[in-house]
């Protein structure tokens, strides 16, 4: 009898008795002490992922491509989005979902580009969620005119840990990495770097002032994510932003 | 900034754990929740255990504890079929032939495997 289970990427499979897994939930010691054991075998992200799938369906039926943009705080997501909206205006009908623990500062910065912005403040009694999850994004969808959009850019909460764990229903994941963060970040935050389809190496206008080892960073990135597309950019000067916009347009075209 | 001091995703994960456990426990008291956490997950076992105390307090599940089974990360090389455990650094490159064409065999688990029910004379009323 094989052991069935589901992986984080949503795939299911089972292993035969000699299979490679070391875990075994079939410890029956509880019975010996008279306590009852209930088998559960349920993924803790299951609920989130169900809502994420519903979000993805909602995007699909309205013909919208959704891209989840993640980074550490201050890496340049909002600046990149401002540059992006300027370039995509008149070419792609774009909406923004803006996630922040507190304040509408970033959402305010993204106003005035003709793109509808739905703000999600994740603050709550415990000090605020460190990420967007699928139910939060679901709550923002009615505030965007999805039928009239081609693209939704989801600016996640600045954080290299938690957002990577939560599928929000996006079609592609991109992250902004700033060269001020150090070459070792892919090894320190492998879940984030591994989860991305695209990594934008940002703030390259600072290269002359830093001892950034580009080759070292790329080598570290490749050990955790050999497949990711890598682009260099400066969201401040606009250098490289066209290539990012091309990538975005290719994502939209792939779903059109 | 927010008023709270804790801002970790383990808190919201505990919320998800709570709803799964309540459904399976169906009103019966729970003593231990067995959770598997893969090494490639960025879920910190100690933080999860601590957050569970906070989240479960005042609920039907107060007094239950989370027992964590850590699952090591293992990769299989698609080029040479070698299966190897990943070390402390999450290097997903085959140590045998150097190929980067690898698949993750284990280490991404994050699931509730089972519950231990507390001994009680009470019947599961809401079941």
Coordinates of C-alpha atoms in Angstrom, one line a residue:
Chain A
X1 CA 0.0 0.0 0.0
X2 CA 1.6 3.3 -1.1
X3 CA 1.6 6.4 0.9
X4 CA -0.3 9.2 -0.8
X5 CA 0.5 12.8 -0.2
X6 CA 0.5 16.1 -1.8
X7 CA 3.4 18.4 -2.4
X8 CA 3.6 22.2 -2.0
X9 CA 3.4 22.7 -5.7
X10 CA 0.0 21.0 -5.7
X11 CA 1.1 17.7 -7.1
X12 CA 0.1 14.4 -5.5
X13 CA 1.8 11.2 -5.6
X14 CA 2.4 8.1 -3.6
X15 CA 5.5 6.1 -2.6
X16 CA 5.8 2.4 -2.2
X17 CA 6.9 0.9 1.1
X18 CA 10.5 1.2 0.3
X19 CA 10.2 4.8 -1.0
X20 CA 12.5 7.6 -0.1
X21 CA 10.5 9.3 2.6
X22 CA 11.6 9.2 6.1
X23 CA 8.4 10.4 7.6
X24 CA 5.8 8.0 8.9
X25 CA 2.6 9.3 10.5
X26 CA 1.6 5.8 11.4
X27 CA 3.1 5.9 14.9
X28 CA 0.6 3.9 16.9
X29 CA 2.1 4.6 20.3
X30 CA -0.9 6.7 21.2
X31 CA -3.1 3.6 21.2
X32 CA -0.9 1.9 23.8
X33 CA -1.5 4.7 26.3
X34 CA -5.2 4.5 25.8
X35 CA -5.5 7.7 23.8
X36 CA -7.2 7.8 20.5
X37 CA -5.4 9.0 17.4
X38 CA -7.2 10.5 14.4
X39 CA -5.5 10.4 11.1
X40 CA -5.7 13.8 9.3
X41 CA -3.1 14.0 6.5
X42 CA -4.3 17.4 5.5
X43 CA -2.1 20.2 4.0
X44 CA -2.1 23.3 6.1
X45 CA -2.0 25.5 3.1
X46 CA -5.0 23.6 1.6
X47 CA -7.5 26.3 2.5
X48 CA -5.4 29.1 1.1
X49 CA -4.7 27.2 -2.0
X50 CA -8.4 26.5 -2.6
X51 CA -9.1 30.2 -2.5
X52 CA -6.0 30.9 -4.7
X53 CA -7.4 28.5 -7.3
X54 CA -10.7 30.4 -7.2
X55 CA -8.8 33.7 -7.7
X56 CA -7.0 32.2 -10.6
X57 CA -10.3 31.0 -12.2
X58 CA -11.7 34.5 -11.7
X59 CA -8.7 36.0 -13.4
X60 CA -9.0 33.5 -16.2
X61 CA -12.6 34.0 -17.0
X62 CA -12.1 37.8 -17.1
X63 CA -9.0 37.4 -19.3
X64 CA -6.6 38.9 -16.8
X65 CA -3.0 37.8 -16.2
X66 CA -1.9 38.3 -12.6
X67 CA 1.7 38.7 -11.5
X68 CA 2.7 38.5 -7.9
X69 CA 5.6 41.0 -7.2
X70 CA 7.7 40.3 -4.1
X71 CA 10.8 41.6 -2.5
X72 CA 12.3 42.7 0.8
X73 CA 11.2 46.1 2.1
X74 CA 12.9 48.9 0.2
X75 CA 14.1 46.9 -2.8
X76 CA 12.2 49.0 -5.2
X77 CA 8.8 47.4 -6.0
X78 CA 6.8 50.6 -5.9
X79 CA 9.3 52.6 -7.9
X80 CA 9.4 49.8 -10.5
X81 CA 5.6 49.8 -10.6
X82 CA 5.5 53.5 -11.2
X83 CA 7.9 53.1 -14.1
X84 CA 6.0 50.1 -15.4
X85 CA 2.6 51.9 -15.3
X86 CA 4.1 54.8 -17.3
X87 CA 5.4 52.4 -20.0
X88 CA 2.3 50.2 -20.2
X89 CA -0.2 53.1 -20.3
X90 CA -2.2 52.8 -23.6
X91 CA -0.7 49.3 -24.3
X92 CA -2.0 47.1 -21.5
X93 CA -5.0 47.8 -19.2
X94 CA -3.4 47.4 -15.8
X95 CA -4.8 47.2 -12.3
X96 CA -2.8 47.1 -9.1
X97 CA -3.4 45.2 -5.8
X98 CA -1.2 46.9 -3.2
X99 CA -0.4 45.0 0.0
X100 CA 1.0 46.9 3.0
X101 CA 0.9 46.3 6.7
X102 CA -0.1 49.9 7.4
X103 CA -0.6 53.1 5.5
X104 CA -1.7 53.9 1.9
X105 CA 1.7 55.6 1.1
X106 CA 2.6 53.1 -1.7
X107 CA -0.9 53.1 -3.1
X108 CA -0.9 56.9 -3.1
X109 CA 2.3 56.8 -5.1
X110 CA 0.7 54.6 -7.7
X111 CA -2.3 56.8 -8.2
X112 CA -2.5 59.2 -11.2
X113 CA -1.3 56.7 -13.8
X114 CA -4.8 55.8 -14.9
X115 CA -4.6 52.3 -13.3
X116 CA -7.1 51.3 -10.7
X117 CA -5.5 50.5 -7.3
X118 CA -7.0 48.2 -4.7
X119 CA -5.2 48.6 -1.3
X120 CA -5.1 45.8 1.2
X121 CA -3.8 46.8 4.6
X122 CA -2.9 43.6 6.4
X123 CA -2.7 45.2 9.9
X124 CA -4.7 43.3 12.5
X125 CA -4.7 42.8 16.2
X126 CA -1.5 40.8 16.1
X127 CA 0.5 43.5 14.5
X128 CA -0.3 42.8 10.9
X129 CA 0.2 40.0 8.4
X130 CA 3.7 39.8 6.8
X131 CA 2.3 38.7 3.5
X132 CA -0.7 38.6 1.3
X133 CA -2.7 35.4 1.2
X134 CA -5.4 34.2 -1.2
X135 CA -8.4 35.3 0.9
X136 CA -7.0 38.9 1.1
X137 CA -6.5 39.0 -2.6
X138 CA -10.0 37.6 -3.1
X139 CA -11.4 40.5 -1.0
X140 CA -9.6 43.0 -3.2
X141 CA -10.9 41.6 -6.5
X142 CA -14.4 43.2 -6.4
X143 CA -12.7 46.6 -6.1
X144 CA -11.0 46.1 -9.5
X145 CA -12.8 46.3 -12.9
X146 CA -11.4 42.9 -13.9
X147 CA -13.6 42.7 -17.1
X148 CA -11.8 45.8 -18.4
X149 CA -8.3 44.8 -17.5
X150 CA -5.5 42.7 -19.2
X151 CA -3.1 42.6 -16.3
X152 CA -3.2 42.8 -12.5
X153 CA 0.1 43.5 -10.7
X154 CA 0.0 42.4 -7.1
X155 CA 2.5 44.2 -5.0
X156 CA 3.1 42.0 -2.0
X157 CA 4.1 43.0 1.5
X158 CA 7.9 43.7 1.6
X159 CA 9.3 40.5 3.1
X160 CA 11.6 37.8 1.8
X161 CA 10.1 35.0 3.9
X162 CA 6.4 34.8 4.2
X163 CA 5.0 35.9 0.9
X164 CA 6.8 33.0 -0.9
X165 CA 4.7 30.5 1.1
X166 CA 1.3 31.8 0.0
X167 CA -0.2 31.2 -3.4
X168 CA -2.6 34.1 -4.0
X169 CA -3.8 32.9 -7.4
X170 CA -1.2 34.6 -9.6
X171 CA -0.1 33.2 -13.0
X172 CA 3.6 34.2 -12.5
X173 CA 5.9 35.3 -9.7
X174 CA 8.5 38.0 -10.0
X175 CA 10.8 39.3 -7.4
X176 CA 12.8 42.5 -7.1
X177 CA 16.2 42.0 -5.6
X178 CA 18.3 45.0 -4.9
X179 CA 22.1 44.7 -5.2
X180 CA 22.4 46.5 -1.8
X181 CA 21.1 43.3 -0.2
X182 CA 24.2 41.2 -0.6
X183 CA 25.1 38.3 -2.8
X184 CA 24.2 35.6 -0.3
X185 CA 20.4 36.3 -0.2
X186 CA 19.4 33.4 -2.4
X187 CA 21.0 31.0 0.0
X188 CA 19.5 32.7 3.0
X189 CA 16.0 33.0 1.6
X190 CA 15.8 30.0 -0.8
X191 CA 12.1 29.6 -0.7
X192 CA 11.5 33.1 -2.0
X193 CA 14.2 32.9 -4.7
X194 CA 13.1 29.4 -5.7
X195 CA 9.5 30.3 -6.1
X196 CA 10.1 33.0 -8.7
X197 CA 9.8 32.9 -12.5
X198 CA 11.7 36.1 -12.8
X199 CA 14.3 37.9 -10.7
X200 CA 14.9 41.6 -11.4
X201 CA 18.3 42.7 -10.1
X202 CA 17.5 46.3 -9.2
X203 CA 19.5 49.4 -8.3
X204 CA 22.2 48.7 -10.8
X205 CA 22.8 52.4 -11.0
X206 CA 24.6 51.9 -7.7
X207 CA 27.1 49.3 -9.1
X208 CA 30.0 51.8 -9.2
X209 CA 29.6 52.6 -5.5
X210 CA 29.3 49.0 -4.2
X211 CA 31.5 45.9 -4.1
X212 CA 28.6 43.9 -5.6
X213 CA 29.8 40.5 -7.0
X214 CA 27.3 39.9 -9.8
X215 CA 28.8 36.6 -10.7
X216 CA 28.7 35.4 -7.1
X217 CA 25.0 36.5 -6.8
X218 CA 24.1 34.7 -10.0
X219 CA 25.9 31.5 -8.9
X220 CA 24.0 31.6 -5.6
X221 CA 20.7 32.2 -7.4
X222 CA 21.3 29.3 -9.8
X223 CA 21.9 26.8 -7.0
X224 CA 18.4 27.4 -5.6
X225 CA 16.7 28.3 -8.9
X226 CA 18.4 27.3 -12.1
X227 CA 15.3 28.1 -14.3
X228 CA 14.5 31.7 -13.3
X229 CA 14.8 34.5 -15.9
X230 CA 17.1 37.2 -14.7
X231 CA 16.9 40.9 -15.7
X232 CA 19.0 43.8 -14.5
X233 CA 17.4 47.2 -14.0
X234 CA 17.4 50.5 -12.2
X235 CA 13.9 51.4 -11.3
X236 CA 15.3 54.9 -10.4
X237 CA 16.8 55.7 -13.7
X238 CA 14.5 53.5 -15.8
X239 CA 17.4 51.4 -17.2
X240 CA 16.3 47.9 -18.0
X241 CA 12.6 48.6 -17.2
X242 CA 11.7 48.1 -20.9
X243 CA 12.9 44.5 -20.7
X244 CA 10.8 43.9 -17.6
X245 CA 7.8 45.4 -19.4
X246 CA 8.5 43.1 -22.4
X247 CA 8.5 40.1 -20.0
X248 CA 5.2 41.3 -18.5
X249 CA 3.7 41.6 -21.9
X250 CA 4.8 38.2 -22.8
X251 CA 3.1 36.8 -19.7
X252 CA -0.1 38.5 -20.7
X253 CA 0.2 37.3 -24.3
X254 CA 0.7 33.8 -23.1
X255 CA -2.7 33.9 -21.5
X256 CA -4.5 35.8 -24.2
Chain B
X1 CA 3.7 51.0 12.3
X2 CA 1.5 48.5 13.9
X3 CA 1.1 48.2 17.6
X4 CA 1.9 44.5 17.9
X5 CA 5.3 43.0 18.3
X6 CA 4.7 39.7 16.4
X7 CA 4.6 39.7 12.7
X8 CA 5.2 36.2 11.5
X9 CA 3.3 34.0 9.2
X10 CA 3.3 31.2 11.8
X11 CA 0.4 33.1 13.4
X12 CA -1.8 32.9 10.4
X13 CA -0.8 29.3 9.8
X14 CA -1.9 28.5 13.3
X15 CA -5.3 29.9 12.3
X16 CA -5.4 27.4 9.4
X17 CA -4.3 24.6 11.7
X18 CA -7.1 25.5 14.1
X19 CA -9.8 25.1 11.5
X20 CA -8.5 21.8 10.2
X21 CA -8.1 20.4 13.7
X22 CA -11.5 21.5 14.8
X23 CA -13.1 19.9 11.8
X24 CA -11.3 16.5 12.4
X25 CA -11.7 16.6 16.2
X26 CA -15.5 17.2 15.8
X27 CA -15.9 18.5 19.3
X28 CA -13.6 15.9 21.0
X29 CA -10.8 17.3 23.1
X30 CA -7.4 17.2 21.5
X31 CA -4.1 16.8 23.3
X32 CA -1.5 16.6 20.6
X33 CA -1.4 17.8 17.0
X34 CA 1.2 16.1 14.9
X35 CA 2.6 18.3 12.2
X36 CA 5.2 17.6 9.5
X37 CA 7.4 20.5 8.4
X38 CA 9.8 20.0 5.5
X39 CA 13.2 21.6 5.7
X40 CA 12.5 23.6 2.6
X41 CA 9.5 25.4 4.3
X42 CA 10.2 28.6 6.0
X43 CA 8.1 27.7 8.9
X44 CA 10.0 27.8 12.2
X45 CA 8.9 24.9 14.4
X46 CA 9.5 26.7 17.8
X47 CA 7.7 29.8 16.5
X48 CA 4.8 27.6 15.4
X49 CA 4.6 25.9 18.7
X50 CA 4.6 29.2 20.6
X51 CA 2.1 30.8 18.3
X52 CA -0.2 27.9 18.7
X53 CA -0.3 28.6 22.5
X54 CA -1.4 32.2 21.7
X55 CA -3.9 31.3 19.0
X56 CA -5.5 28.4 20.8
X57 CA -5.9 30.2 24.1
X58 CA -9.5 30.6 25.0
X59 CA -10.7 28.2 22.3
X60 CA -11.9 24.7 22.4
X61 CA -8.3 23.6 21.6
X62 CA -6.6 25.4 24.5
X63 CA -4.2 23.1 26.2
X64 CA -3.4 21.1 23.1
X65 CA 0.2 21.2 21.8
X66 CA 1.8 20.9 18.4
X67 CA 4.4 18.2 18.0
X68 CA 6.7 18.9 15.0
X69 CA 8.3 16.2 12.9
X70 CA 11.0 17.8 10.7
X71 CA 11.3 16.3 7.3
X72 CA 14.8 16.5 5.7
X73 CA 15.1 17.9 2.1
X74 CA 16.1 15.4 -0.5
X75 CA 16.5 15.8 -4.2
X76 CA 16.6 13.4 -7.1
X77 CA 18.8 14.2 -10.1
X78 CA 17.0 13.7 -13.4
X79 CA 20.3 13.3 -15.2
X80 CA 21.8 10.5 -13.1
X81 CA 18.9 9.4 -10.9
X82 CA 21.0 10.0 -7.7
X83 CA 18.9 10.7 -4.7
X84 CA 20.6 12.7 -2.0
X85 CA 19.8 14.7 1.1
X86 CA 20.3 18.4 0.9
X87 CA 22.6 19.9 3.5
X88 CA 22.2 23.0 5.5
X89 CA 22.6 25.1 2.4
X90 CA 19.6 24.6 0.1
X91 CA 21.8 23.7 -2.9
X92 CA 19.6 22.0 -5.4
X93 CA 22.5 20.8 -7.6
X94 CA 23.3 17.1 -7.9
X95 CA 26.4 16.3 -5.8
X96 CA 27.2 13.3 -8.0
X97 CA 27.1 14.7 -11.6
X98 CA 26.7 18.5 -11.0
X99 CA 23.4 18.7 -12.9
X100 CA 20.9 21.4 -11.9
X101 CA 18.1 19.4 -13.4
X102 CA 16.8 18.1 -10.1
X103 CA 13.5 17.4 -8.5
X104 CA 12.6 17.8 -4.8
X105 CA 11.7 14.4 -3.4
X106 CA 10.9 15.6 0.1
X107 CA 11.3 18.7 2.3
X108 CA 8.2 20.7 1.1
X109 CA 5.8 19.0 3.5
X110 CA 3.6 21.1 5.7
X111 CA 0.7 19.1 6.9
X112 CA -1.2 17.8 9.9
X113 CA -0.7 14.1 10.0
X114 CA -2.8 13.1 13.0
X115 CA -4.3 14.2 16.2
X116 CA -4.2 12.6 19.6
X117 CA -7.4 12.9 21.5
X118 CA -7.3 13.7 25.2
X119 CA -8.8 11.1 27.5
X120 CA -12.2 12.2 28.7
X121 CA -15.6 10.9 29.7
X122 CA -17.3 13.5 27.6
X123 CA -18.9 12.4 24.3
X124 CA -18.2 14.4 21.2
X125 CA -21.3 16.5 21.3
X126 CA -20.9 18.4 18.1
X127 CA -19.9 15.5 16.0

